Amino acid sequence: MKQTGRVIFQAKDLSKILLADNQIVLGQVSGKFRNTHQTFRAFPIVGDLVQGSTHDIDHFIIEDVLPRHSFLQRKVAGQRQDEQGIAANIDTVFITTSANEEFNLARLERLTTLVWDSGATPVFVLTKTDLRSENEIAAYIQSMNQHFIGLSVITSNHCQDPCATFMPYLKAGKIVTFIGSSGVGKSTLINQLVKSANQSTKEIREHDARGKHTTTNRELFVLPNGSMIIDTPGMREIGLGTVSTTAVEQHFQEILDLARACRFNDCQHKSEPNCAVKEALLDGSLDQDLFKRYRKMEKEIAYLKRKERFDKLLKH
């Protein structure tokens, strides 16, 4: 008889499945599944609901991955353009950054793009706020509010009890995850939220105020109220080669709207006359830094458009 379980741990080919009776078993895809599915995206990752059967008491043979309502992914590191799944069926993604030299708006833009593309909702978490003055923290928050209109910002420090702050997002049956650079405090927060979790964290290094952190696998923790938290490794490189152009362009909608008012449809916003984008830059209505970051991402956006056209032709 088929059973349904949740993937709660993943490291290479090893997975652990939480069954409906709270039994945890080792999971492995069946030979038929492996031969039938070719793409990495088709294989189970943390957060997935899977169907299969128990074998030898504590082994679970995965035969199907049930439909997902979200899929968080990124491009693999290096020159390859294929995807790397991070987690599935997430409702809220806490984009975590620290109030120090690690804070970077361009990086946050890329992380936000990954989250919107996944189908989940992004929420910013600013950590290590106890290391900064109130005025400095206010400046960080103002910067995020200006560049990410409508998105929530949560502040957190190591002395704070996070339960009151995060519990509104931790509803029964809902899955959340924390993403960001290594050492920004993701696992420290999870340690506080999940008392039974023994995630490995270390002290902040004095010379750069970054924490050392040894999370290398993806793991899901179930809270007493039935909500779930996924811990993921830190991200060093944030490639956008697997997301949709719609997700990438969403953050730069202001620039795209202005471009429609340019004299030429293919305006490059450089030396062309009657360029609405250049005019907005000159009168200050368009943020110079935002436009500079858009320029840096133009090649990736062009690549994604070519990729989508090619994929569309293959389907036809």
PDB file of C-alpha atoms in Angstrom:
ATOM      1  CA  MET A   1       0.000   0.000   0.000  1.00  0.00           C
ATOM      2  CA  LYS A   2       1.286   3.431  -0.957  1.00  0.00           C
ATOM      3  CA  GLN A   3       2.183   5.880   1.801  1.00  0.00           C
ATOM      4  CA  THR A   4       2.726   9.642   1.695  1.00  0.00           C
ATOM      5  CA  GLY A   5       5.651  11.285   3.450  1.00  0.00           C
ATOM      6  CA  ARG A   6       7.567  14.555   3.612  1.00  0.00           C
ATOM      7  CA  VAL A   7      11.247  14.866   2.652  1.00  0.00           C
ATOM      8  CA  ILE A   8      12.903  16.363   5.747  1.00  0.00           C
ATOM      9  CA  PHE A   9      16.596  15.868   4.972  1.00  0.00           C
ATOM     10  CA  GLN A  10      18.719  15.786   1.841  1.00  0.00           C
ATOM     11  CA  ALA A  11      22.438  15.313   1.258  1.00  0.00           C
ATOM     12  CA  LYS A  12      23.406  14.140  -2.233  1.00  0.00           C
ATOM     13  CA  ASP A  13      21.563  10.824  -2.768  1.00  0.00           C
ATOM     14  CA  LEU A  14      20.573  10.413   0.880  1.00  0.00           C
ATOM     15  CA  SER A  15      17.169  11.575   2.098  1.00  0.00           C
ATOM     16  CA  LYS A  16      15.009  11.111   5.163  1.00  0.00           C
ATOM     17  CA  ILE A  17      11.218  10.875   4.968  1.00  0.00           C
ATOM     18  CA  LEU A  18       8.759  11.797   7.719  1.00  0.00           C
ATOM     19  CA  LEU A  19       5.686   9.575   7.451  1.00  0.00           C
ATOM     20  CA  ALA A  20       2.175  10.367   8.668  1.00  0.00           C
ATOM     21  CA  ASP A  21       2.708   8.345  11.878  1.00  0.00           C
ATOM     22  CA  ASN A  22       5.813  10.487  12.666  1.00  0.00           C
ATOM     23  CA  GLN A  23       8.153   7.622  11.778  1.00  0.00           C
ATOM     24  CA  ILE A  24      11.352   8.733  10.062  1.00  0.00           C
ATOM     25  CA  VAL A  25      12.737   6.427   7.377  1.00  0.00           C
ATOM     26  CA  LEU A  26      15.550   6.566   4.836  1.00  0.00           C
ATOM     27  CA  GLY A  27      14.334   7.466   1.364  1.00  0.00           C
ATOM     28  CA  GLN A  28      15.519   6.406  -2.072  1.00  0.00           C
ATOM     29  CA  VAL A  29      13.908   6.832  -5.477  1.00  0.00           C
ATOM     30  CA  SER A  30      12.858   3.669  -7.257  1.00  0.00           C
ATOM     31  CA  GLY A  31      14.698   2.418 -10.328  1.00  0.00           C
ATOM     32  CA  LYS A  32      11.626   3.161 -12.444  1.00  0.00           C
ATOM     33  CA  PHE A  33      11.521   6.754 -11.153  1.00  0.00           C
ATOM     34  CA  ARG A  34      15.214   7.255 -11.909  1.00  0.00           C
ATOM     35  CA  ASN A  35      14.866   5.874 -15.426  1.00  0.00           C
ATOM     36  CA  THR A  36      11.703   7.854 -16.164  1.00  0.00           C
ATOM     37  CA  HIS A  37      12.816  11.291 -14.965  1.00  0.00           C
ATOM     38  CA  GLN A  38      15.786  13.021 -16.544  1.00  0.00           C
ATOM     39  CA  THR A  39      15.840  16.539 -15.035  1.00  0.00           C
ATOM     40  CA  PHE A  40      17.139  17.416 -11.594  1.00  0.00           C
ATOM     41  CA  ARG A  41      13.930  19.356 -10.948  1.00  0.00           C
ATOM     42  CA  ALA A  42      11.886  16.162 -11.130  1.00  0.00           C
ATOM     43  CA  PHE A  43      13.724  14.521  -8.237  1.00  0.00           C
ATOM     44  CA  PRO A  44      12.593  14.958  -4.611  1.00  0.00           C
ATOM     45  CA  ILE A  45      14.120  17.681  -2.446  1.00  0.00           C
ATOM     46  CA  VAL A  46      13.488  18.907   1.091  1.00  0.00           C
ATOM     47  CA  GLY A  47       9.880  20.025   1.544  1.00  0.00           C
ATOM     48  CA  ASP A  48       8.487  17.687  -1.095  1.00  0.00           C
ATOM     49  CA  LEU A  49       5.545  15.404  -0.437  1.00  0.00           C
ATOM     50  CA  VAL A  50       6.335  11.989  -1.880  1.00  0.00           C
ATOM     51  CA  GLN A  51       4.474   8.726  -2.328  1.00  0.00           C
ATOM     52  CA  GLY A  52       5.934   5.265  -2.121  1.00  0.00           C
ATOM     53  CA  SER A  53       6.198   2.177   0.023  1.00  0.00           C
ATOM     54  CA  THR A  54       8.200   1.071   3.058  1.00  0.00           C
ATOM     55  CA  HIS A  55      10.845  -1.582   2.482  1.00  0.00           C
ATOM     56  CA  ASP A  56      12.825  -3.445   5.163  1.00  0.00           C
ATOM     57  CA  ILE A  57      11.038  -1.541   7.963  1.00  0.00           C
ATOM     58  CA  ASP A  58      13.074   1.693   7.799  1.00  0.00           C
ATOM     59  CA  HIS A  59      13.631   2.199   4.061  1.00  0.00           C
ATOM     60  CA  PHE A  60      11.189   4.090   1.866  1.00  0.00           C
ATOM     61  CA  ILE A  61      11.094   3.629  -1.912  1.00  0.00           C
ATOM     62  CA  ILE A  62       9.955   6.886  -3.549  1.00  0.00           C
ATOM     63  CA  GLU A  63       7.716   6.282  -6.551  1.00  0.00           C
ATOM     64  CA  ASP A  64       6.150   9.729  -7.069  1.00  0.00           C
ATOM     65  CA  VAL A  65       6.719  13.369  -6.138  1.00  0.00           C
ATOM     66  CA  LEU A  66       3.382  15.099  -5.546  1.00  0.00           C
ATOM     67  CA  PRO A  67       2.686  18.460  -7.266  1.00  0.00           C
ATOM     68  CA  ARG A  68       4.465  21.423  -5.660  1.00  0.00           C
ATOM     69  CA  HIS A  69       2.984  24.858  -5.005  1.00  0.00           C
ATOM     70  CA  SER A  70       6.456  26.441  -4.949  1.00  0.00           C
ATOM     71  CA  PHE A  71       9.979  25.446  -5.960  1.00  0.00           C
ATOM     72  CA  LEU A  72      12.979  27.477  -4.817  1.00  0.00           C
ATOM     73  CA  GLN A  73      15.969  27.027  -7.106  1.00  0.00           C
ATOM     74  CA  ARG A  74      19.072  28.736  -8.383  1.00  0.00           C
ATOM     75  CA  LYS A  75      21.643  28.263 -11.118  1.00  0.00           C
ATOM     76  CA  VAL A  76      24.460  25.942 -10.143  1.00  0.00           C
ATOM     77  CA  ALA A  77      27.801  27.603  -9.456  1.00  0.00           C
ATOM     78  CA  GLY A  78      30.195  28.249 -12.323  1.00  0.00           C
ATOM     79  CA  GLN A  79      29.483  28.401 -16.047  1.00  0.00           C
ATOM     80  CA  ARG A  80      26.804  25.690 -16.136  1.00  0.00           C
ATOM     81  CA  GLN A  81      23.268  26.995 -16.638  1.00  0.00           C
ATOM     82  CA  ASP A  82      21.250  24.134 -15.143  1.00  0.00           C
ATOM     83  CA  GLU A  83      19.304  24.443 -11.922  1.00  0.00           C
ATOM     84  CA  GLN A  84      19.929  23.430  -8.350  1.00  0.00           C
ATOM     85  CA  GLY A  85      16.846  22.829  -6.248  1.00  0.00           C
ATOM     86  CA  ILE A  86      16.929  24.364  -2.776  1.00  0.00           C
ATOM     87  CA  ALA A  87      13.537  23.456  -1.272  1.00  0.00           C
ATOM     88  CA  ALA A  88       9.923  22.833  -2.278  1.00  0.00           C
ATOM     89  CA  ASN A  89       6.459  23.833  -1.080  1.00  0.00           C
ATOM     90  CA  ILE A  90       7.721  26.862   0.843  1.00  0.00           C
ATOM     91  CA  ASP A  91       5.237  29.576   1.791  1.00  0.00           C
ATOM     92  CA  THR A  92       7.594  32.259   3.164  1.00  0.00           C
ATOM     93  CA  VAL A  93      11.298  32.787   2.487  1.00  0.00           C
ATOM     94  CA  PHE A  94      13.207  34.875   5.017  1.00  0.00           C
ATOM     95  CA  ILE A  95      15.972  36.631   3.077  1.00  0.00           C
ATOM     96  CA  THR A  96      18.554  37.072   5.798  1.00  0.00           C
ATOM     97  CA  THR A  97      21.254  39.742   5.829  1.00  0.00           C
ATOM     98  CA  SER A  98      23.338  41.196   8.632  1.00  0.00           C
ATOM     99  CA  ALA A  99      23.790  44.806   9.701  1.00  0.00           C
ATOM    100  CA  ASN A 100      27.473  44.968   8.720  1.00  0.00           C
ATOM    101  CA  GLU A 101      29.695  44.837   5.636  1.00  0.00           C
ATOM    102  CA  GLU A 102      27.729  41.834   4.320  1.00  0.00           C
ATOM    103  CA  PHE A 103      24.700  44.055   3.572  1.00  0.00           C
ATOM    104  CA  ASN A 104      24.403  44.498  -0.202  1.00  0.00           C
ATOM    105  CA  LEU A 105      21.330  45.722  -2.100  1.00  0.00           C
ATOM    106  CA  ALA A 106      22.382  44.116  -5.384  1.00  0.00           C
ATOM    107  CA  ARG A 107      22.643  40.735  -3.657  1.00  0.00           C
ATOM    108  CA  LEU A 108      19.258  41.231  -2.003  1.00  0.00           C
ATOM    109  CA  GLU A 109      17.749  42.017  -5.410  1.00  0.00           C
ATOM    110  CA  ARG A 110      18.978  38.697  -6.761  1.00  0.00           C
ATOM    111  CA  LEU A 111      17.700  36.771  -3.756  1.00  0.00           C
ATOM    112  CA  THR A 112      14.311  38.496  -4.005  1.00  0.00           C
ATOM    113  CA  THR A 113      14.130  37.540  -7.683  1.00  0.00           C
ATOM    114  CA  LEU A 114      14.782  33.883  -6.814  1.00  0.00           C
ATOM    115  CA  VAL A 115      11.990  33.952  -4.228  1.00  0.00           C
ATOM    116  CA  TRP A 116       9.372  35.613  -6.439  1.00  0.00           C
ATOM    117  CA  ASP A 117      10.200  33.146  -9.204  1.00  0.00           C
ATOM    118  CA  SER A 118       9.705  30.229  -6.808  1.00  0.00           C
ATOM    119  CA  GLY A 119       6.104  31.124  -5.975  1.00  0.00           C
ATOM    120  CA  ALA A 120       6.854  31.883  -2.310  1.00  0.00           C
ATOM    121  CA  THR A 121       6.662  35.239  -0.497  1.00  0.00           C
ATOM    122  CA  PRO A 122       9.899  37.045   0.468  1.00  0.00           C
ATOM    123  CA  VAL A 123      10.408  38.698   3.864  1.00  0.00           C
ATOM    124  CA  PHE A 124      13.663  40.439   4.843  1.00  0.00           C
ATOM    125  CA  VAL A 125      15.423  39.654   8.122  1.00  0.00           C
ATOM    126  CA  LEU A 126      18.118  42.069   9.306  1.00  0.00           C
ATOM    127  CA  THR A 127      20.329  40.298  11.856  1.00  0.00           C
ATOM    128  CA  LYS A 128      23.073  41.355  14.299  1.00  0.00           C
ATOM    129  CA  THR A 129      21.303  44.644  14.931  1.00  0.00           C
ATOM    130  CA  ASP A 130      22.771  44.748  18.439  1.00  0.00           C
ATOM    131  CA  LEU A 131      26.093  45.661  16.799  1.00  0.00           C
ATOM    132  CA  ARG A 132      24.729  48.936  15.395  1.00  0.00           C
ATOM    133  CA  SER A 133      23.131  52.125  16.729  1.00  0.00           C
ATOM    134  CA  GLU A 134      19.426  52.841  16.357  1.00  0.00           C
ATOM    135  CA  ASN A 135      20.167  55.440  13.664  1.00  0.00           C
ATOM    136  CA  GLU A 136      22.264  52.973  11.680  1.00  0.00           C
ATOM    137  CA  ILE A 137      19.556  50.310  11.873  1.00  0.00           C
ATOM    138  CA  ALA A 138      16.943  52.852  10.779  1.00  0.00           C
ATOM    139  CA  ALA A 139      19.133  53.676   7.750  1.00  0.00           C
ATOM    140  CA  TYR A 140      19.351  49.982   6.770  1.00  0.00           C
ATOM    141  CA  ILE A 141      15.579  49.585   7.038  1.00  0.00           C
ATOM    142  CA  GLN A 142      14.910  52.794   5.102  1.00  0.00           C
ATOM    143  CA  SER A 143      17.210  51.616   2.327  1.00  0.00           C
ATOM    144  CA  MET A 144      15.335  48.299   2.029  1.00  0.00           C
ATOM    145  CA  ASN A 145      11.920  49.978   2.185  1.00  0.00           C
ATOM    146  CA  GLN A 146      12.901  52.347  -0.626  1.00  0.00           C
ATOM    147  CA  HIS A 147      14.232  49.631  -2.901  1.00  0.00           C
ATOM    148  CA  PHE A 148      11.761  46.848  -2.086  1.00  0.00           C
ATOM    149  CA  ILE A 149       8.423  48.581  -1.780  1.00  0.00           C
ATOM    150  CA  GLY A 150       5.774  46.572   0.035  1.00  0.00           C
ATOM    151  CA  LEU A 151       8.074  43.898   1.467  1.00  0.00           C
ATOM    152  CA  SER A 152       8.285  43.382   5.225  1.00  0.00           C
ATOM    153  CA  VAL A 153      11.530  43.854   7.154  1.00  0.00           C
ATOM    154  CA  ILE A 154      12.146  42.029  10.458  1.00  0.00           C
ATOM    155  CA  THR A 155      15.032  42.948  12.764  1.00  0.00           C
ATOM    156  CA  SER A 156      16.741  40.378  14.959  1.00  0.00           C
ATOM    157  CA  ASN A 157      19.698  40.120  17.322  1.00  0.00           C
ATOM    158  CA  HIS A 158      21.247  37.313  19.340  1.00  0.00           C
ATOM    159  CA  CYS A 159      19.703  38.558  22.618  1.00  0.00           C
ATOM    160  CA  GLN A 160      16.166  38.640  21.265  1.00  0.00           C
ATOM    161  CA  ASP A 161      13.545  35.935  21.618  1.00  0.00           C
ATOM    162  CA  PRO A 162      12.501  35.419  17.986  1.00  0.00           C
ATOM    163  CA  CYS A 163       9.260  33.581  18.730  1.00  0.00           C
ATOM    164  CA  ALA A 164       7.075  36.680  19.008  1.00  0.00           C
ATOM    165  CA  THR A 165       8.580  38.094  15.813  1.00  0.00           C
ATOM    166  CA  PHE A 166       8.411  35.004  13.620  1.00  0.00           C
ATOM    167  CA  MET A 167       5.396  33.123  14.970  1.00  0.00           C
ATOM    168  CA  PRO A 168       2.887  35.086  12.797  1.00  0.00           C
ATOM    169  CA  TYR A 169       4.507  33.328   9.810  1.00  0.00           C
ATOM    170  CA  LEU A 170       4.719  29.915  11.484  1.00  0.00           C
ATOM    171  CA  LYS A 171       1.222  28.494  11.008  1.00  0.00           C
ATOM    172  CA  ALA A 172       0.299  24.819  11.101  1.00  0.00           C
ATOM    173  CA  GLY A 173       1.089  23.152   7.781  1.00  0.00           C
ATOM    174  CA  LYS A 174       3.125  26.129   6.499  1.00  0.00           C
ATOM    175  CA  ILE A 175       6.783  25.884   5.511  1.00  0.00           C
ATOM    176  CA  VAL A 176       9.329  28.698   5.841  1.00  0.00           C
ATOM    177  CA  THR A 177      13.022  28.840   5.075  1.00  0.00           C
ATOM    178  CA  PHE A 178      15.953  31.175   5.625  1.00  0.00           C
ATOM    179  CA  ILE A 179      18.354  32.003   2.783  1.00  0.00           C
ATOM    180  CA  GLY A 180      21.361  34.282   2.578  1.00  0.00           C
ATOM    181  CA  SER A 181      25.131  34.304   2.865  1.00  0.00           C
ATOM    182  CA  SER A 182      26.967  31.994   5.247  1.00  0.00           C
ATOM    183  CA  GLY A 183      27.430  33.479   8.685  1.00  0.00           C
ATOM    184  CA  VAL A 184      24.539  35.955   8.723  1.00  0.00           C
ATOM    185  CA  GLY A 185      22.787  34.103  11.541  1.00  0.00           C
ATOM    186  CA  LYS A 186      20.279  31.834   9.808  1.00  0.00           C
ATOM    187  CA  SER A 187      21.066  28.762  11.887  1.00  0.00           C
ATOM    188  CA  THR A 188      21.262  30.773  15.097  1.00  0.00           C
ATOM    189  CA  LEU A 189      17.685  31.879  14.508  1.00  0.00           C
ATOM    190  CA  ILE A 190      16.624  28.325  13.750  1.00  0.00           C
ATOM    191  CA  ASN A 191      18.337  27.146  16.926  1.00  0.00           C
ATOM    192  CA  GLN A 192      16.203  29.584  18.870  1.00  0.00           C
ATOM    193  CA  LEU A 193      13.000  28.713  17.046  1.00  0.00           C
ATOM    194  CA  VAL A 194      13.531  24.963  17.173  1.00  0.00           C
ATOM    195  CA  LYS A 195      14.779  24.116  20.638  1.00  0.00           C
ATOM    196  CA  SER A 196      15.519  20.505  19.730  1.00  0.00           C
ATOM    197  CA  ALA A 197      17.599  21.383  16.673  1.00  0.00           C
ATOM    198  CA  ASN A 198      21.340  21.022  17.108  1.00  0.00           C
ATOM    199  CA  GLN A 199      22.455  23.143  14.182  1.00  0.00           C
ATOM    200  CA  SER A 200      26.171  23.946  14.205  1.00  0.00           C
ATOM    201  CA  THR A 201      27.019  27.618  14.755  1.00  0.00           C
ATOM    202  CA  LYS A 202      30.187  29.375  15.837  1.00  0.00           C
ATOM    203  CA  GLU A 203      31.180  32.752  17.235  1.00  0.00           C
ATOM    204  CA  ILE A 204      31.457  35.852  15.045  1.00  0.00           C
ATOM    205  CA  ARG A 205      34.953  36.456  13.696  1.00  0.00           C
ATOM    206  CA  GLU A 206      36.209  39.767  15.075  1.00  0.00           C
ATOM    207  CA  HIS A 207      37.963  40.949  11.908  1.00  0.00           C
ATOM    208  CA  ASP A 208      34.910  40.954   9.652  1.00  0.00           C
ATOM    209  CA  ALA A 209      31.896  40.443  11.959  1.00  0.00           C
ATOM    210  CA  ARG A 210      30.815  37.330  10.057  1.00  0.00           C
ATOM    211  CA  GLY A 211      29.875  34.118  11.733  1.00  0.00           C
ATOM    212  CA  LYS A 212      31.409  30.780  10.807  1.00  0.00           C
ATOM    213  CA  HIS A 213      28.735  28.297   9.989  1.00  0.00           C
ATOM    214  CA  THR A 214      28.796  24.652   8.961  1.00  0.00           C
ATOM    215  CA  THR A 215      25.361  23.927   7.500  1.00  0.00           C
ATOM    216  CA  THR A 216      26.062  21.970   4.305  1.00  0.00           C
ATOM    217  CA  ASN A 217      22.827  20.010   3.931  1.00  0.00           C
ATOM    218  CA  ARG A 218      19.157  20.911   3.675  1.00  0.00           C
ATOM    219  CA  GLU A 219      17.017  19.910   6.608  1.00  0.00           C
ATOM    220  CA  LEU A 220      13.406  20.442   7.682  1.00  0.00           C
ATOM    221  CA  PHE A 221      12.330  20.839  11.308  1.00  0.00           C
ATOM    222  CA  VAL A 222       8.743  20.458  12.523  1.00  0.00           C
ATOM    223  CA  LEU A 223       7.624  22.786  15.315  1.00  0.00           C
ATOM    224  CA  PRO A 224       5.112  21.689  17.983  1.00  0.00           C
ATOM    225  CA  ASN A 225       2.319  23.697  16.313  1.00  0.00           C
ATOM    226  CA  GLY A 226       2.774  21.831  13.010  1.00  0.00           C
ATOM    227  CA  SER A 227       4.665  24.560  11.166  1.00  0.00           C
ATOM    228  CA  MET A 228       7.944  23.667   9.446  1.00  0.00           C
ATOM    229  CA  ILE A 229      11.327  25.376   9.038  1.00  0.00           C
ATOM    230  CA  ILE A 230      13.958  24.471   6.446  1.00  0.00           C
ATOM    231  CA  ASP A 231      17.625  25.286   6.997  1.00  0.00           C
ATOM    232  CA  THR A 232      19.763  25.643   3.874  1.00  0.00           C
ATOM    233  CA  PRO A 233      23.485  26.193   3.205  1.00  0.00           C
ATOM    234  CA  GLY A 234      24.682  29.748   2.635  1.00  0.00           C
ATOM    235  CA  MET A 235      24.852  31.052  -0.934  1.00  0.00           C
ATOM    236  CA  ARG A 236      28.151  32.324  -2.267  1.00  0.00           C
ATOM    237  CA  GLU A 237      27.070  32.756  -5.869  1.00  0.00           C
ATOM    238  CA  ILE A 238      23.565  33.776  -6.923  1.00  0.00           C
ATOM    239  CA  GLY A 239      23.069  32.978 -10.592  1.00  0.00           C
ATOM    240  CA  LEU A 240      19.729  33.714 -12.214  1.00  0.00           C
ATOM    241  CA  GLY A 241      20.089  31.417 -15.209  1.00  0.00           C
ATOM    242  CA  THR A 242      17.061  29.325 -14.291  1.00  0.00           C
ATOM    243  CA  VAL A 243      14.483  31.968 -13.379  1.00  0.00           C
ATOM    244  CA  SER A 244      11.936  33.655 -15.649  1.00  0.00           C
ATOM    245  CA  THR A 245      12.515  37.088 -17.182  1.00  0.00           C
ATOM    246  CA  THR A 246       9.268  38.174 -15.531  1.00  0.00           C
ATOM    247  CA  ALA A 247      10.745  37.501 -12.091  1.00  0.00           C
ATOM    248  CA  VAL A 248      14.006  39.314 -12.916  1.00  0.00           C
ATOM    249  CA  GLU A 249      12.291  42.335 -14.439  1.00  0.00           C
ATOM    250  CA  GLN A 250       9.745  42.671 -11.640  1.00  0.00           C
ATOM    251  CA  HIS A 251      12.182  44.593  -9.444  1.00  0.00           C
ATOM    252  CA  PHE A 252      13.103  46.918 -12.336  1.00  0.00           C
ATOM    253  CA  GLN A 253       9.514  47.606 -13.391  1.00  0.00           C
ATOM    254  CA  GLU A 254       9.999  51.348 -12.843  1.00  0.00           C
ATOM    255  CA  ILE A 255      12.758  51.412 -15.478  1.00  0.00           C
ATOM    256  CA  LEU A 256      10.787  49.254 -17.914  1.00  0.00           C
ATOM    257  CA  ASP A 257       7.744  51.524 -17.586  1.00  0.00           C
ATOM    258  CA  LEU A 258       9.891  54.582 -18.322  1.00  0.00           C
ATOM    259  CA  ALA A 259      11.478  52.830 -21.319  1.00  0.00           C
ATOM    260  CA  ARG A 260       8.053  52.553 -22.970  1.00  0.00           C
ATOM    261  CA  ALA A 261       7.975  56.353 -23.171  1.00  0.00           C
ATOM    262  CA  CYS A 262      11.324  56.554 -24.972  1.00  0.00           C
ATOM    263  CA  ARG A 263      11.295  57.756 -28.571  1.00  0.00           C
ATOM    264  CA  PHE A 264      12.807  54.511 -29.872  1.00  0.00           C
ATOM    265  CA  ASN A 265      11.516  51.053 -29.014  1.00  0.00           C
ATOM    266  CA  ASP A 266      15.069  49.690 -28.856  1.00  0.00           C
ATOM    267  CA  CYS A 267      16.440  52.640 -26.891  1.00  0.00           C
ATOM    268  CA  GLN A 268      19.659  51.772 -25.025  1.00  0.00           C
ATOM    269  CA  HIS A 269      19.314  54.800 -22.702  1.00  0.00           C
ATOM    270  CA  LYS A 270      22.739  56.127 -23.699  1.00  0.00           C
ATOM    271  CA  SER A 271      22.957  58.812 -26.400  1.00  0.00           C
ATOM    272  CA  GLU A 272      19.491  58.504 -27.984  1.00  0.00           C
ATOM    273  CA  PRO A 273      17.299  61.622 -28.095  1.00  0.00           C
ATOM    274  CA  ASN A 274      14.023  61.834 -26.143  1.00  0.00           C
ATOM    275  CA  CYS A 275      15.016  59.070 -23.736  1.00  0.00           C
ATOM    276  CA  ALA A 276      12.586  58.976 -20.825  1.00  0.00           C
ATOM    277  CA  VAL A 277      15.001  56.947 -18.701  1.00  0.00           C
ATOM    278  CA  LYS A 278      17.846  59.479 -19.075  1.00  0.00           C
ATOM    279  CA  GLU A 279      15.443  62.320 -18.314  1.00  0.00           C
ATOM    280  CA  ALA A 280      14.297  60.574 -15.120  1.00  0.00           C
ATOM    281  CA  LEU A 281      17.914  60.062 -14.091  1.00  0.00           C
ATOM    282  CA  LEU A 282      18.675  63.742 -14.648  1.00  0.00           C
ATOM    283  CA  ASP A 283      15.697  65.059 -12.690  1.00  0.00           C
ATOM    284  CA  GLY A 284      16.263  62.576  -9.860  1.00  0.00           C
ATOM    285  CA  SER A 285      12.957  60.708 -10.183  1.00  0.00           C
ATOM    286  CA  LEU A 286      14.863  57.494 -11.036  1.00  0.00           C
ATOM    287  CA  ASP A 287      17.447  56.247  -8.562  1.00  0.00           C
ATOM    288  CA  GLN A 288      20.957  56.217 -10.039  1.00  0.00           C
ATOM    289  CA  ASP A 289      22.065  53.140  -8.075  1.00  0.00           C
ATOM    290  CA  LEU A 290      18.991  51.184  -9.154  1.00  0.00           C
ATOM    291  CA  PHE A 291      19.754  51.945 -12.802  1.00  0.00           C
ATOM    292  CA  LYS A 292      23.406  50.926 -12.355  1.00  0.00           C
ATOM    293  CA  ARG A 293      22.320  47.557 -10.951  1.00  0.00           C
ATOM    294  CA  TYR A 294      19.900  47.154 -13.854  1.00  0.00           C
ATOM    295  CA  ARG A 295      22.790  47.753 -16.259  1.00  0.00           C
ATOM    296  CA  LYS A 296      24.821  45.028 -14.566  1.00  0.00           C
ATOM    297  CA  MET A 297      21.958  42.543 -14.970  1.00  0.00           C
ATOM    298  CA  GLU A 298      21.133  43.371 -18.602  1.00  0.00           C
ATOM    299  CA  LYS A 299      23.287  40.536 -19.976  1.00  0.00           C
ATOM    300  CA  GLU A 300      21.555  38.001 -17.739  1.00  0.00           C
ATOM    301  CA  ILE A 301      18.126  39.330 -18.728  1.00  0.00           C
ATOM    302  CA  ALA A 302      19.064  39.088 -22.430  1.00  0.00           C
ATOM    303  CA  TYR A 303      20.301  35.518 -21.882  1.00  0.00           C
ATOM    304  CA  LEU A 304      17.069  34.535 -20.133  1.00  0.00           C
ATOM    305  CA  LYS A 305      14.971  35.939 -22.977  1.00  0.00           C
ATOM    306  CA  ARG A 306      16.984  33.959 -25.550  1.00  0.00           C
ATOM    307  CA  LYS A 307      16.672  30.832 -23.404  1.00  0.00           C
ATOM    308  CA  GLU A 308      12.900  31.239 -23.076  1.00  0.00           C
ATOM    309  CA  ARG A 309      12.501  31.708 -26.840  1.00  0.00           C
ATOM    310  CA  PHE A 310      14.590  28.595 -27.457  1.00  0.00           C
ATOM    311  CA  ASP A 311      12.607  26.545 -24.905  1.00  0.00           C
ATOM    312  CA  LYS A 312       9.374  27.702 -26.538  1.00  0.00           C
ATOM    313  CA  LEU A 313      10.572  26.577 -29.965  1.00  0.00           C
ATOM    314  CA  LEU A 314      11.512  23.156 -28.564  1.00  0.00           C
ATOM    315  CA  LYS A 315       8.018  22.695 -27.137  1.00  0.00           C
ATOM    316  CA  HIS A 316       6.505  23.380 -30.539  1.00  0.00           C
TER     317      HIS A 316
END
